[in-house]
XYZ file of N, CA and C in Angstrom:
777
model
N 54.256 -95.969 62.420
C 52.745 -95.617 61.836
C 52.538 -94.620 60.629
N 51.859 -95.306 59.846
C 52.116 -94.516 58.614
C 51.051 -94.279 58.368
N 50.929 -93.028 58.228
C 49.882 -91.670 58.277
C 49.151 -91.984 56.193
N 47.946 -92.700 56.202
C 47.435 -92.505 54.904
C 46.865 -90.951 54.285
N 47.682 -90.549 52.945
C 46.879 -89.233 52.383
C 44.689 -89.226 52.538
N 44.660 -88.060 52.678
C 43.178 -88.505 52.852
C 43.249 -87.964 51.081
N 41.766 -88.490 50.857
C 41.280 -88.599 49.840
C 40.028 -86.836 49.517
N 40.300 -86.731 48.163
C 39.587 -85.478 48.506
C 38.133 -85.874 48.120
N 37.002 -84.925 48.138
C 35.786 -85.519 48.668
C 35.813 -84.566 46.427
N 35.914 -85.494 45.570
C 35.927 -85.104 44.143
C 34.124 -84.453 44.028
N 33.997 -85.150 44.300
C 31.827 -85.190 43.825
C 32.024 -83.930 44.537
N 31.397 -83.278 45.242
C 31.266 -82.126 46.380
C 31.416 -81.076 45.494
N 33.148 -80.634 45.171
C 33.651 -80.116 44.968
C 33.172 -79.455 43.130
N 33.091 -80.955 42.779
C 32.611 -80.383 40.873
C 31.239 -79.832 41.304
N 30.041 -80.344 42.436
C 29.022 -79.890 42.300
C 28.786 -78.551 42.534
N 30.319 -78.235 43.635
C 30.195 -76.454 43.355
C 30.409 -75.683 42.505
N 31.458 -76.469 41.493
C 32.103 -75.469 41.054
C 30.520 -75.433 39.530
N 30.015 -76.692 39.544
C 28.733 -76.821 38.216
C 27.671 -75.623 39.129
N 27.459 -75.487 40.371
C 26.521 -74.016 40.608
C 26.888 -73.145 40.245
N 28.419 -73.066 40.472
C 29.080 -71.391 40.393
C 29.284 -71.180 38.871
N 29.127 -72.015 38.169
C 28.961 -71.717 36.334
C 27.633 -71.139 35.878
N 27.002 -71.950 36.889
C 25.156 -72.084 36.683
C 24.753 -71.077 36.804
N 25.188 -70.531 37.764
C 24.375 -68.943 38.591
C 25.209 -67.789 37.213
N 26.453 -68.393 37.372
C 27.239 -67.105 36.818
C 26.628 -67.079 35.185
N 26.035 -68.369 34.876
C 25.675 -68.226 33.279
C 24.150 -67.457 33.772
N 23.353 -67.645 34.567
C 22.018 -67.390 34.958
C 21.885 -65.493 34.889
N 23.503 -64.886 35.553
C 23.549 -63.680 35.973
C 23.899 -62.921 34.648
N 24.704 -63.964 33.582
C 24.577 -62.768 32.389
C 23.525 -62.990 31.610
N 22.618 -64.307 31.305
C 21.536 -64.528 30.529
C 20.494 -63.007 30.728
N 20.568 -63.075 32.420
C 19.341 -62.197 31.987
C 20.080 -61.011 31.912
N 21.324 -60.441 32.639
C 21.948 -58.850 32.045
C 21.388 -59.044 29.912
N 21.850 -60.128 29.336
C 21.517 -59.996 27.939
C 20.145 -59.740 27.088
N 18.882 -60.403 28.843
C 17.855 -60.211 28.718
C 17.262 -58.899 28.448
N 17.658 -58.696 29.656
C 17.446 -56.787 30.167
C 17.924 -55.760 28.769
N 19.376 -56.306 28.375
C 19.526 -55.598 27.167
C 18.591 -55.416 26.606
N 18.139 -56.867 25.517
C 18.117 -56.776 25.116
C 16.219 -56.370 24.723
N 15.984 -56.387 26.290
C 14.805 -55.668 26.051
C 14.603 -54.194 26.158
N 15.871 -53.957 26.354
C 15.909 -52.017 26.370
C 16.397 -52.023 25.381
N 16.603 -52.937 24.091
C 16.645 -52.032 22.743
C 15.185 -52.374 22.518
N 14.736 -53.519 22.347
C 14.017 -53.250 21.806
C 12.604 -52.569 22.658
N 12.895 -51.655 23.544
C 11.977 -50.870 23.949
C 11.881 -49.959 23.798
N 13.471 -49.243 23.345
C 13.960 -47.926 22.789
C 13.679 -47.686 21.258
N 13.250 -49.258 20.486
C 12.999 -48.791 18.995
C 11.469 -48.661 18.918
N 10.976 -49.585 20.101
C 9.611 -49.004 20.165
C 9.635 -47.890 20.473
N 10.038 -47.309 21.506
C 9.534 -46.334 21.724
C 9.425 -45.104 20.477
N 10.779 -45.343 20.543
C 10.593 -43.981 18.813
C 9.941 -44.197 17.898
N 10.135 -46.140 17.335
C 8.740 -45.994 16.496
C 7.154 -45.391 16.493
N 6.945 -45.142 18.122
C 5.638 -44.859 18.370
C 6.006 -43.302 18.460
N 7.117 -42.699 18.829
C 7.149 -40.997 18.522
C 7.062 -40.767 17.457
N 7.387 -41.910 16.347
C 7.789 -41.181 14.289
C 5.986 -41.046 14.257
N 5.021 -42.230 14.783
C 4.280 -42.517 14.055
C 3.281 -41.521 14.584
N 3.580 -40.845 16.276
C 2.636 -39.624 16.787
C 2.767 -38.365 16.008
N 4.194 -38.489 15.349
C 4.718 -37.144 14.717
C 4.006 -36.820 13.448
N 3.555 -37.820 13.124
C 3.238 -37.926 11.925
C 1.326 -37.169 12.236
N 0.668 -37.414 12.896
C -0.364 -37.377 13.208
C -0.920 -36.202 13.602
N 0.308 -35.232 13.887
C 0.372 -33.736 14.553
C 0.584 -32.590 13.182
N -0.521 -32.389 13.005
C -0.814 -31.165 11.840
C 0.463 -30.514 12.010
N 1.630 -29.947 10.956
C 2.375 -28.859 11.101
C 1.949 -27.401 10.541
N 2.834 -26.873 11.353
C 2.117 -25.117 11.491
C 2.953 -24.716 10.711
N 1.439 -23.575 9.930
C 1.957 -22.648 8.230
C 2.520 -21.905 9.336
N 3.667 -21.589 8.543
C 4.766 -20.501 8.636
C 3.685 -19.308 8.446
N 4.055 -17.961 9.337
C 3.331 -17.078 9.385
C 4.045 -16.289 8.002
N 3.141 -15.476 7.375
C 3.377 -14.653 6.548
C 3.464 -12.943 6.593
N 4.583 -12.573 5.897
C 4.413 -11.069 6.535
C 3.233 -10.758 4.800
N 2.400 -9.545 5.309
C 1.928 -9.332 3.993
C 2.477 -8.619 2.638
N 2.456 -9.229 1.447
C 3.031 -8.394 0.436
C 2.075 -7.701 -0.439
N 1.996 -7.193 -1.494
C 1.565 -6.980 -2.529
C 0.513 -5.916 -2.208
N -0.937 -5.915 -2.902
C -2.074 -4.919 -3.044
C -2.250 -5.466 -0.804
N -2.038 -6.500 -0.259
C -2.683 -7.358 0.614
C -2.093 -6.441 2.077
N -1.022 -5.868 1.842
C -0.525 -4.480 2.787
C -1.150 -3.202 2.724
N -2.065 -3.370 1.941
C -2.353 -1.488 1.138
C -3.343 -0.614 1.749
N -3.777 0.060 2.163
C -4.841 0.293 2.620
C -5.769 0.355 1.644
N -7.391 0.677 1.748
C -8.090 1.003 0.991
C -7.553 2.538 0.246
N -7.706 3.445 0.692
C -6.730 4.255 -0.085
C -5.986 3.947 -1.109
N -4.900 3.615 -0.650
C -3.703 3.227 -0.988
C -3.767 2.503 -2.392
N -4.521 1.418 -2.447
C -5.412 0.371 -3.261
C -6.209 1.342 -4.440
N -6.845 1.872 -4.014
C -7.935 2.982 -4.845
C -6.584 3.481 -5.788
N -5.771 4.121 -5.005
C -4.715 5.222 -5.940
C -3.903 4.319 -7.251
N -3.599 3.325 -6.841
C -2.685 2.343 -7.241
C -3.791 2.048 -8.497
N -4.605 1.681 -8.325
C -5.613 0.946 -9.751
C -6.738 2.367 -10.329
N -6.561 3.413 -9.800
C -6.550 4.621 -10.800
C -5.434 4.837 -11.566
N -4.490 5.126 -11.128
C -2.957 5.357 -12.264
C -2.691 4.134 -12.765
N -2.972 3.183 -12.733
C -2.996 2.105 -13.960
C -4.119 1.894 -14.962
N -4.843 2.602 -14.603
C -5.900 2.949 -15.793
C -5.453 4.844 -16.750
N -4.778 5.287 -15.815
C -4.730 6.400 -15.541
C -3.235 6.939 -17.453
N -3.827 6.877 -18.577
C -2.565 7.039 -19.313
C -2.493 8.640 -19.659
N -3.285 9.469 -19.725
C -2.769 10.610 -19.669
C -2.326 11.579 -18.530
N -0.709 12.272 -18.800
C -0.288 12.975 -17.720
C -1.289 14.342 -17.321
N -0.929 14.786 -16.335
C -2.079 16.442 -15.857
C -1.224 16.577 -16.487
N -0.177 17.629 -17.402
C 0.241 17.676 -18.105
C -0.586 18.348 -19.408
N -0.597 16.898 -20.108
C -1.468 16.812 -21.641
C -2.354 17.546 -21.153
N -3.243 17.239 -20.336
C -4.502 17.266 -19.662
C -5.589 18.830 -19.475
N -4.061 19.282 -19.110
C -4.044 21.083 -18.709
C -4.310 20.860 -20.327
N -3.116 21.330 -21.122
C -2.981 21.679 -22.632
C -4.538 21.466 -23.171
N -4.727 19.609 -22.521
C -5.949 20.006 -23.373
C -6.431 21.314 -22.983
N -7.231 20.918 -22.058
C -8.237 21.438 -21.107
C -8.288 23.169 -21.367
N -7.236 24.095 -21.602
C -6.705 25.420 -22.019
C -6.905 25.505 -23.523
N -6.677 24.354 -24.067
C -6.900 24.778 -25.453
C -8.113 25.042 -26.394
N -9.055 24.275 -24.955
C -10.597 24.434 -25.739
C -11.254 25.876 -25.071
N -10.511 26.480 -24.359
C -11.288 28.532 -23.778
C -9.406 29.541 -24.795
N -10.274 29.648 -25.128
C -9.663 30.798 -25.725
C -8.960 31.829 -24.980
N -7.605 31.287 -24.858
C -7.231 33.280 -23.507
C -7.355 32.409 -22.785
N -7.825 31.085 -22.252
C -8.159 31.198 -21.320
C -6.602 30.328 -19.884
N -6.782 30.665 -19.062
C -5.781 30.122 -18.090
C -6.342 28.841 -16.852
N -5.637 27.241 -16.521
C -5.825 26.173 -15.976
C -6.454 27.230 -14.247
N -7.013 27.085 -13.907
C -7.267 27.263 -12.247
C -7.291 25.843 -11.486
N -8.042 24.300 -12.167
C -8.307 23.414 -11.533
C -8.272 22.510 -12.418
N -7.444 21.061 -11.726
C -7.318 20.468 -12.551
C -7.710 19.232 -11.381
N -8.483 18.037 -11.304
C -8.361 16.784 -10.672
C -8.523 15.785 -11.858
N -7.616 14.452 -11.042
C -8.005 13.549 -11.692
C -8.799 12.725 -11.039
N -10.122 12.153 -11.396
C -11.625 11.309 -10.471
C -11.727 10.212 -11.184
N -11.887 9.381 -10.620
C -12.686 8.086 -11.214
C -13.699 8.495 -11.150
N -14.627 7.209 -11.861
C -16.123 7.553 -11.933
C -17.275 6.759 -10.491
N -16.316 6.491 -9.729
C -16.750 5.745 -8.875
C -16.683 6.682 -7.161
N -16.001 7.987 -7.691
C -16.002 9.331 -6.806
C -17.548 9.634 -5.990
N -17.848 9.693 -5.211
C -18.847 10.525 -4.765
C -18.362 12.643 -4.673
N -18.229 12.753 -6.341
C -18.282 14.357 -6.060
C -19.310 14.642 -5.920
N -20.589 14.735 -5.669
C -21.647 15.714 -5.641
C -21.683 16.223 -4.050
N -21.914 17.064 -4.412
C -21.986 18.209 -3.252
C -22.809 19.157 -2.739
N -23.924 18.978 -3.946
C -24.638 19.835 -3.614
C -26.197 19.445 -3.313
N -25.813 18.299 -3.263
C -26.892 17.365 -2.407
C -28.746 16.874 -3.907
N -27.212 17.356 -5.065
C -28.571 16.439 -6.382
C -27.752 14.972 -6.689
N -28.831 14.554 -7.794
C -28.004 13.571 -8.144
C -26.747 13.324 -9.388
N -26.401 14.955 -9.798
C -25.608 14.851 -10.294
C -24.350 14.674 -9.696
N -23.311 14.352 -10.915
C -21.619 14.618 -10.485
C -21.523 15.585 -10.232
N -20.969 16.761 -9.199
C -19.744 17.779 -8.955
C -18.735 18.282 -9.841
N -18.302 19.673 -10.704
C -16.882 19.722 -10.604
C -16.420 20.151 -9.414
N -14.569 20.236 -9.713
C -13.995 20.698 -8.629
C -14.781 21.760 -7.645
N -15.695 22.336 -7.986
C -15.745 23.713 -7.630
C -16.866 23.647 -7.287
N -17.603 22.434 -6.854
C -18.891 21.475 -6.101
C -20.617 22.368 -7.579
N -20.184 22.973 -8.572
C -21.102 22.709 -9.188
C -21.039 21.848 -10.401
N -22.631 21.125 -10.604
C -22.558 19.963 -11.375
C -22.210 20.170 -12.538
N -21.152 19.021 -12.493
C -20.765 18.793 -14.213
C -21.717 18.351 -15.022
N -21.557 18.862 -16.859
C -22.263 18.864 -17.462
C -22.639 17.436 -17.920
N -23.322 17.034 -18.328
C -23.069 15.393 -18.971
C -22.402 14.515 -19.943
N -21.457 13.900 -20.351
C -20.491 13.346 -21.215
C -21.593 12.990 -22.151
N -20.497 14.415 -23.514
C -21.420 13.732 -24.788
C -21.167 12.530 -25.240
N -22.314 12.165 -26.470
C -22.420 10.472 -26.743
C -20.969 10.175 -27.108
N -20.532 11.070 -27.861
C -18.696 10.914 -28.387
C -18.201 10.534 -27.084
N -17.935 11.026 -25.623
C -17.248 10.975 -25.587
C -17.147 9.645 -24.165
N -16.229 9.644 -23.293
C -16.049 8.537 -22.901
C -16.830 8.144 -21.680
N -17.413 6.950 -21.849
C -17.874 7.105 -19.953
C -17.861 5.615 -19.244
N -16.957 5.272 -19.295
C -16.023 4.258 -18.514
C -14.543 4.426 -18.104
N -14.034 4.603 -16.795
C -12.052 4.958 -16.717
C -12.312 6.460 -16.001
N -11.208 6.232 -15.559
C -11.234 7.711 -14.659
C -11.020 8.848 -16.473
N -11.508 9.721 -15.344
C -11.481 11.460 -16.079
C -10.457 12.726 -15.419
N -9.979 13.783 -16.109
C -9.361 15.373 -15.367
C -10.466 15.549 -15.962
N -11.160 16.479 -14.080
C -12.280 17.539 -14.680
C -10.756 18.832 -14.271
N -11.359 19.730 -15.022
C -10.746 20.627 -15.420
C -12.127 22.096 -14.885
N -10.826 22.753 -14.420
C -11.659 24.214 -14.684
C -10.674 25.612 -15.333
N -10.991 26.000 -16.458
C -10.399 27.064 -17.174
C -11.668 28.301 -16.972
N -10.130 29.312 -16.500
C -10.948 30.389 -17.015
C -10.553 31.945 -17.675
N -11.727 31.914 -17.892
C -10.858 33.141 -19.139
C -10.422 34.916 -18.509
N -10.199 35.741 -19.110
C -9.411 37.018 -18.571
C -9.773 37.699 -17.426
N -11.689 37.775 -17.408
C -12.282 38.202 -16.798
C -13.434 37.149 -16.065
N -12.236 36.395 -15.403
C -12.485 35.371 -14.403
C -14.047 34.495 -14.589
N -14.218 34.425 -15.575
C -15.838 33.305 -16.556
C -14.657 31.858 -16.181
N -15.454 31.370 -16.145
C -14.893 29.535 -15.589
C -15.492 28.849 -16.749
N -14.822 27.763 -17.311
C -15.747 26.799 -17.844
C -15.181 25.211 -17.111
N -16.020 24.619 -17.207
C -15.691 23.269 -17.173
C -15.028 22.365 -18.299
N -14.002 21.922 -18.564
C -13.696 20.937 -18.909
C -13.351 19.561 -18.392
N -13.824 18.613 -19.238
C -13.876 16.930 -18.324
C -13.184 15.885 -19.952
N -12.130 14.980 -19.334
C -11.606 14.879 -20.342
C -11.165 13.587 -20.065
N -11.160 12.254 -21.082
C -10.906 11.232 -20.933
C -9.294 10.659 -20.200
N -8.826 10.351 -19.407
C -8.104 9.749 -19.044
C -7.010 8.822 -19.430
N -7.802 8.523 -20.389
C -7.065 7.102 -21.368
C -6.616 7.453 -22.218
N -8.042 7.966 -23.006
C -7.860 8.505 -24.984
C -7.296 10.012 -24.740
N -7.324 11.243 -23.613
C -7.050 12.172 -24.096
C -7.961 12.776 -24.027
N -9.607 12.391 -25.153
C -10.454 13.350 -25.738
C -11.420 13.944 -24.833
N -11.674 15.022 -25.755
C -12.656 16.225 -24.418
C -14.015 15.420 -24.250
N -14.365 15.390 -23.353
C -16.351 14.665 -23.594
C -17.239 15.515 -22.660
N -16.854 16.870 -22.528
C -17.302 17.848 -22.302
C -16.842 19.424 -22.492
N -17.304 20.240 -22.523
C -17.189 21.468 -22.218
C -17.726 23.120 -22.112
N -17.944 23.502 -21.054
C -19.475 24.386 -21.243
C -18.871 25.713 -19.420
N -19.673 26.720 -19.982
C -18.902 27.638 -19.321
C -20.326 26.906 -17.693
N -19.306 27.427 -16.537
C -19.719 27.077 -14.689
C -21.199 28.450 -14.989
N -22.355 27.665 -15.013
C -23.677 29.368 -14.887
C -23.720 29.117 -13.383
N -23.436 28.364 -12.641
C -23.225 29.251 -11.246
C -22.289 30.192 -10.708
N -21.350 30.765 -11.478
C -20.887 31.892 -10.863
C -21.460 33.458 -11.158
N -21.362 33.843 -9.817
C -22.224 35.435 -10.036
C -20.440 36.113 -10.224
N -21.617 37.285 -10.329
C -19.983 38.783 -10.230
C -18.859 38.457 -9.165
N -19.158 38.293 -7.886
C -18.291 38.012 -6.861
C -17.638 37.402 -7.999
N -18.052 36.072 -7.726
C -17.263 34.998 -7.723
C -16.095 35.005 -9.496
N -16.597 35.824 -10.338
C -15.947 35.965 -11.773
C -14.834 37.452 -11.170
N -15.434 38.334 -10.598
C -14.977 38.870 -10.091
C -13.210 38.958 -9.500
N -13.217 37.770 -8.247
C -12.271 36.861 -6.841
C -11.524 36.337 -8.271
N -12.036 35.294 -9.320
C -10.942 34.434 -10.281
C -10.228 35.197 -10.876
N -11.451 36.543 -11.717
C -10.084 37.553 -12.004
C -8.487 38.264 -11.385
N -9.282 38.677 -10.318
C -8.500 40.015 -9.498
C -7.032 37.963 -8.894
N -7.145 36.993 -8.885
C -5.891 35.844 -8.072
C -5.771 35.708 -9.406
N -5.827 35.392 -10.959
C -5.148 35.496 -12.053
C -3.799 36.369 -12.762
N -4.683 37.916 -11.975
C -3.813 38.985 -11.571
C -2.802 38.842 -11.209
N -2.657 38.241 -9.770
C -1.910 38.376 -9.396
C -0.735 37.082 -9.291
N -1.350 36.071 -9.587
C -0.305 35.116 -10.177
C 0.624 35.609 -10.939
N 1.806 34.550 -10.152
C 3.402 34.698 -10.837
C 3.744 33.305 -11.682
N 3.204 32.196 -11.174
C 4.113 30.756 -11.029
C 2.700 29.772 -11.610
N 2.850 29.647 -12.571
C 2.212 28.787 -13.763
C 1.997 27.617 -12.950
N 1.405 27.247 -13.161
C 0.109 25.246 -12.652
C 1.833 24.422 -12.881
N 2.292 24.465 -13.694
C 3.336 23.707 -14.372
C 4.647 24.077 -13.479
N 4.934 25.383 -13.373
C 5.808 25.074 -12.559
C 5.508 24.796 -11.063
N 4.716 25.114 -10.457
C 4.360 24.471 -9.085
C 4.084 23.539 -8.762
N 3.946 22.497 -9.634
C 4.060 20.873 -10.130
C 5.326 20.344 -10.293
N 6.211 21.381 -11.272
C 7.607 20.884 -10.628
C 8.408 21.208 -9.145
N 8.067 22.128 -8.804
C 8.700 22.559 -7.525
C 8.127 21.373 -6.371
N 6.881 20.564 -6.311
C 6.140 19.652 -5.839
C 6.888 18.485 -6.292
N 7.400 17.938 -7.498
C 7.417 16.758 -7.888
C 8.977 16.622 -7.771
N 9.700 17.794 -7.286
C 11.522 17.778 -7.189
C 11.288 17.472 -5.335
N 10.551 17.932 -4.966
C 10.619 18.028 -3.856
C 10.776 16.498 -3.062
N 9.568 15.936 -3.571
C 9.222 14.937 -3.849
C 8.473 13.862 -4.932
N 9.572 12.786 -5.558
C 9.052 12.071 -6.733
C 7.354 11.248 -6.867
N 7.038 11.976 -7.495
C 6.032 10.766 -7.454
C 4.727 11.229 -9.478
N 3.141 11.563 -9.130
C 2.239 11.858 -9.861
C 1.413 13.108 -9.969
N 1.348 14.148 -10.096
C 0.476 14.627 -10.143
C -0.621 14.441 -10.128
N -1.486 14.320 -9.308
C -3.067 13.769 -9.893
C -4.635 14.973 -9.267
N -4.023 16.324 -8.917
C -4.506 17.461 -8.925
C -3.452 18.599 -8.701
N -4.178 19.652 -8.881
C -3.383 21.004 -9.139
C -4.893 22.252 -9.161
N -4.728 23.161 -7.873
C -6.035 24.246 -7.576
C -5.224 25.249 -7.686
N -5.810 26.539 -8.055
C -5.480 27.869 -7.465
C -6.167 28.173 -6.306
N -5.924 28.475 -4.955
C -6.331 28.985 -4.271
C -5.905 29.397 -3.424
N -6.813 30.481 -2.141
C -5.581 30.906 -1.705
C -6.252 30.672 0.875
N -4.870 29.926 0.989
C -4.767 28.944 1.861
C -5.124 30.438 3.270
N -4.689 29.642 4.798
C -5.573 30.577 5.809
C -5.182 32.072 6.285
N -3.782 32.105 5.519
C -3.244 33.092 5.756
C -3.657 34.471 4.613
N -4.482 34.082 4.083
C -4.751 34.370 2.623
C -3.818 34.847 1.681
N -2.784 33.747 1.638
C -2.012 33.943 0.620
C -1.893 33.278 -0.864
N -2.037 33.330 -2.219
C -2.594 33.117 -2.836
C -1.451 31.764 -2.856
N -1.803 30.301 -3.298
C -1.286 29.313 -3.210
C -1.860 28.682 -4.706
N -0.632 27.670 -5.252
C -1.149 26.176 -6.234
C -1.375 25.455 -4.886
N -1.782 24.659 -5.266
C -2.424 23.307 -3.856
C -2.270 21.585 -5.013
N -1.368 21.275 -4.817
C -0.326 20.660 -5.761
C -0.796 18.905 -4.926
N -0.763 17.963 -5.199
C -1.650 16.712 -4.813
C -0.036 15.804 -5.413
N 0.849 15.059 -4.921
C 2.132 14.023 -5.442
C 1.576 12.603 -5.061
N 0.943 11.602 -5.318
C 0.841 10.173 -5.007
C 2.231 9.295 -5.625
N 3.020 9.064 -4.633
C 4.640 8.198 -4.720
C 4.534 7.317 -5.046
N 5.469 6.290 -4.993
C 5.240 4.798 -5.645
C 5.310 3.929 -4.386
N 5.029 4.461 -3.022
C 4.506 3.613 -1.688
C 3.048 3.958 -1.942
N 1.969 4.700 -3.091
C 0.766 4.789 -2.968
C 0.594 5.855 -1.906
N 1.141 6.480 -0.644
C 0.871 7.509 -0.531
C 0.444 8.790 -1.069
N -0.510 9.626 -0.469
C -0.194 10.782 -1.741
C 0.322 12.245 -0.403
N 1.043 12.853 -0.995
C 1.253 14.934 0.023
C 0.885 15.366 -0.668
N 0.495 15.970 0.169
C -0.380 17.619 -0.454
C 0.455 18.584 -0.219
N 1.076 19.425 -1.037
C 1.586 21.056 -0.692
C 1.131 21.929 -1.373
N 1.421 23.268 -0.998
C 0.364 24.204 -0.831
C 2.278 25.125 -1.364
N 1.971 25.177 -2.306
C 3.403 25.943 -2.950
C 2.531 27.868 -3.177
N 3.606 28.723 -2.744
C 2.922 30.108 -3.220
C 3.114 30.596 -4.093
N 1.949 31.185 -5.112
C 1.223 31.435 -6.070
C 2.443 32.623 -6.496
N 2.638 32.617 -5.894
C 3.798 34.275 -6.341
C 5.366 34.171 -6.508
N 5.651 33.407 -5.198
C 7.460 33.254 -5.354
C 7.486 31.651 -4.961
N 6.447 30.992 -5.619
C 7.043 29.691 -5.972
C 7.348 28.880 -4.262
N 7.094 29.457 -3.603
C 7.916 28.297 -2.103
C 7.244 27.550 -1.597
N 7.654 26.434 -1.573
C 6.634 25.578 -0.732
C 6.177 26.117 1.065
N 4.647 26.444 0.899
C 4.459 26.469 2.242
C 3.947 25.917 2.865
N 3.419 24.410 2.252
C 2.817 23.526 3.422
C 3.315 22.501 2.981
N 3.390 21.341 3.499
C 3.696 19.721 3.065
C 3.016 18.726 3.784
N 2.189 18.260 3.779
C 1.120 17.031 4.647
C 1.168 15.314 3.722
N 1.484 14.848 3.871
C 0.881 13.230 4.123
C 0.125 12.728 4.149
N -0.198 11.967 3.404
C -1.715 11.028 4.195
C -1.217 9.885 2.916
N -0.939 9.133 4.877
C -0.874 7.741 4.622
C -1.670 6.970 4.433
N -3.175 7.361 5.132
C -3.668 6.298 4.801
C -4.275 5.404 3.447
C-alpha cells in the first residue's frame, strides 16, 4: 500500500500570510501617523509659543541715575551757580579791596539772586553780616550771580561791596551804617591779630581739597580762636567747610556737606 503525500492547504496559509502582512502595515501606518501628529503638534506648540511671546511686553532695562538726576538739589544749585560764575574769588577780592582805600578783606561770599539772604525781617537782601545790602546801581548787573564782600578800614569801619560775578564790575559800594563803636573796635582788633591773608587761607584749603572757593570770612570759633572760614566746592559738587587758624595757618576744622 502506497501512501500518497498529503496536499498542503495553500489557501489557508496564503490567508494567514496576508493577515500578518496587513497587521504589520497597520502597525507601521499607526506609528507613522502618531509620529506625524507629534511633529505637527510640536510645530504648532512652538508657533503658538512664539506668537504669545510677541504679545508680552518686554521689561525696560533698569537704568542707573546719571548726570544731574543723581545730584541733590543743593548740588544742582552749586553746579548751576558755578557754571554762570566767571569771576574767581581772588579777582573779586582784589576788586572789592580796591574800592576801599587802605582796606582789608574780612568777608566774601558768592551769592545767587534767588538766595534768601534777608535775616533782619525786612524785604531787602542782607549782606554777609546780616545788614541790608545797598541797592544795585543803575549801571550794575541785576541778573546772575554776585560776590558780596566786606572790606574793613584800619579803624574797623566796614564797607559792603557787591560785584557782578560774570562781568567783574562793581554793582555797589557803601559803608555799613549798622556798625556801632563796639563792632568797629572788634573788627579793628581782629585785623591787628591776623597773620594769614585770606589768599593764604584759601590756598591751605584748596591744597587739602581741590575745588572752587565760594566763601571766605574772618571769624572766631567756639574756642575763641581767630579763624578764616573757607568754603570749597569740589568736582562732585559737595561743599567742604574749613576753619583755618588766622595766625598759625593750620586747619582746625573740616566738614563735608554732602546735601
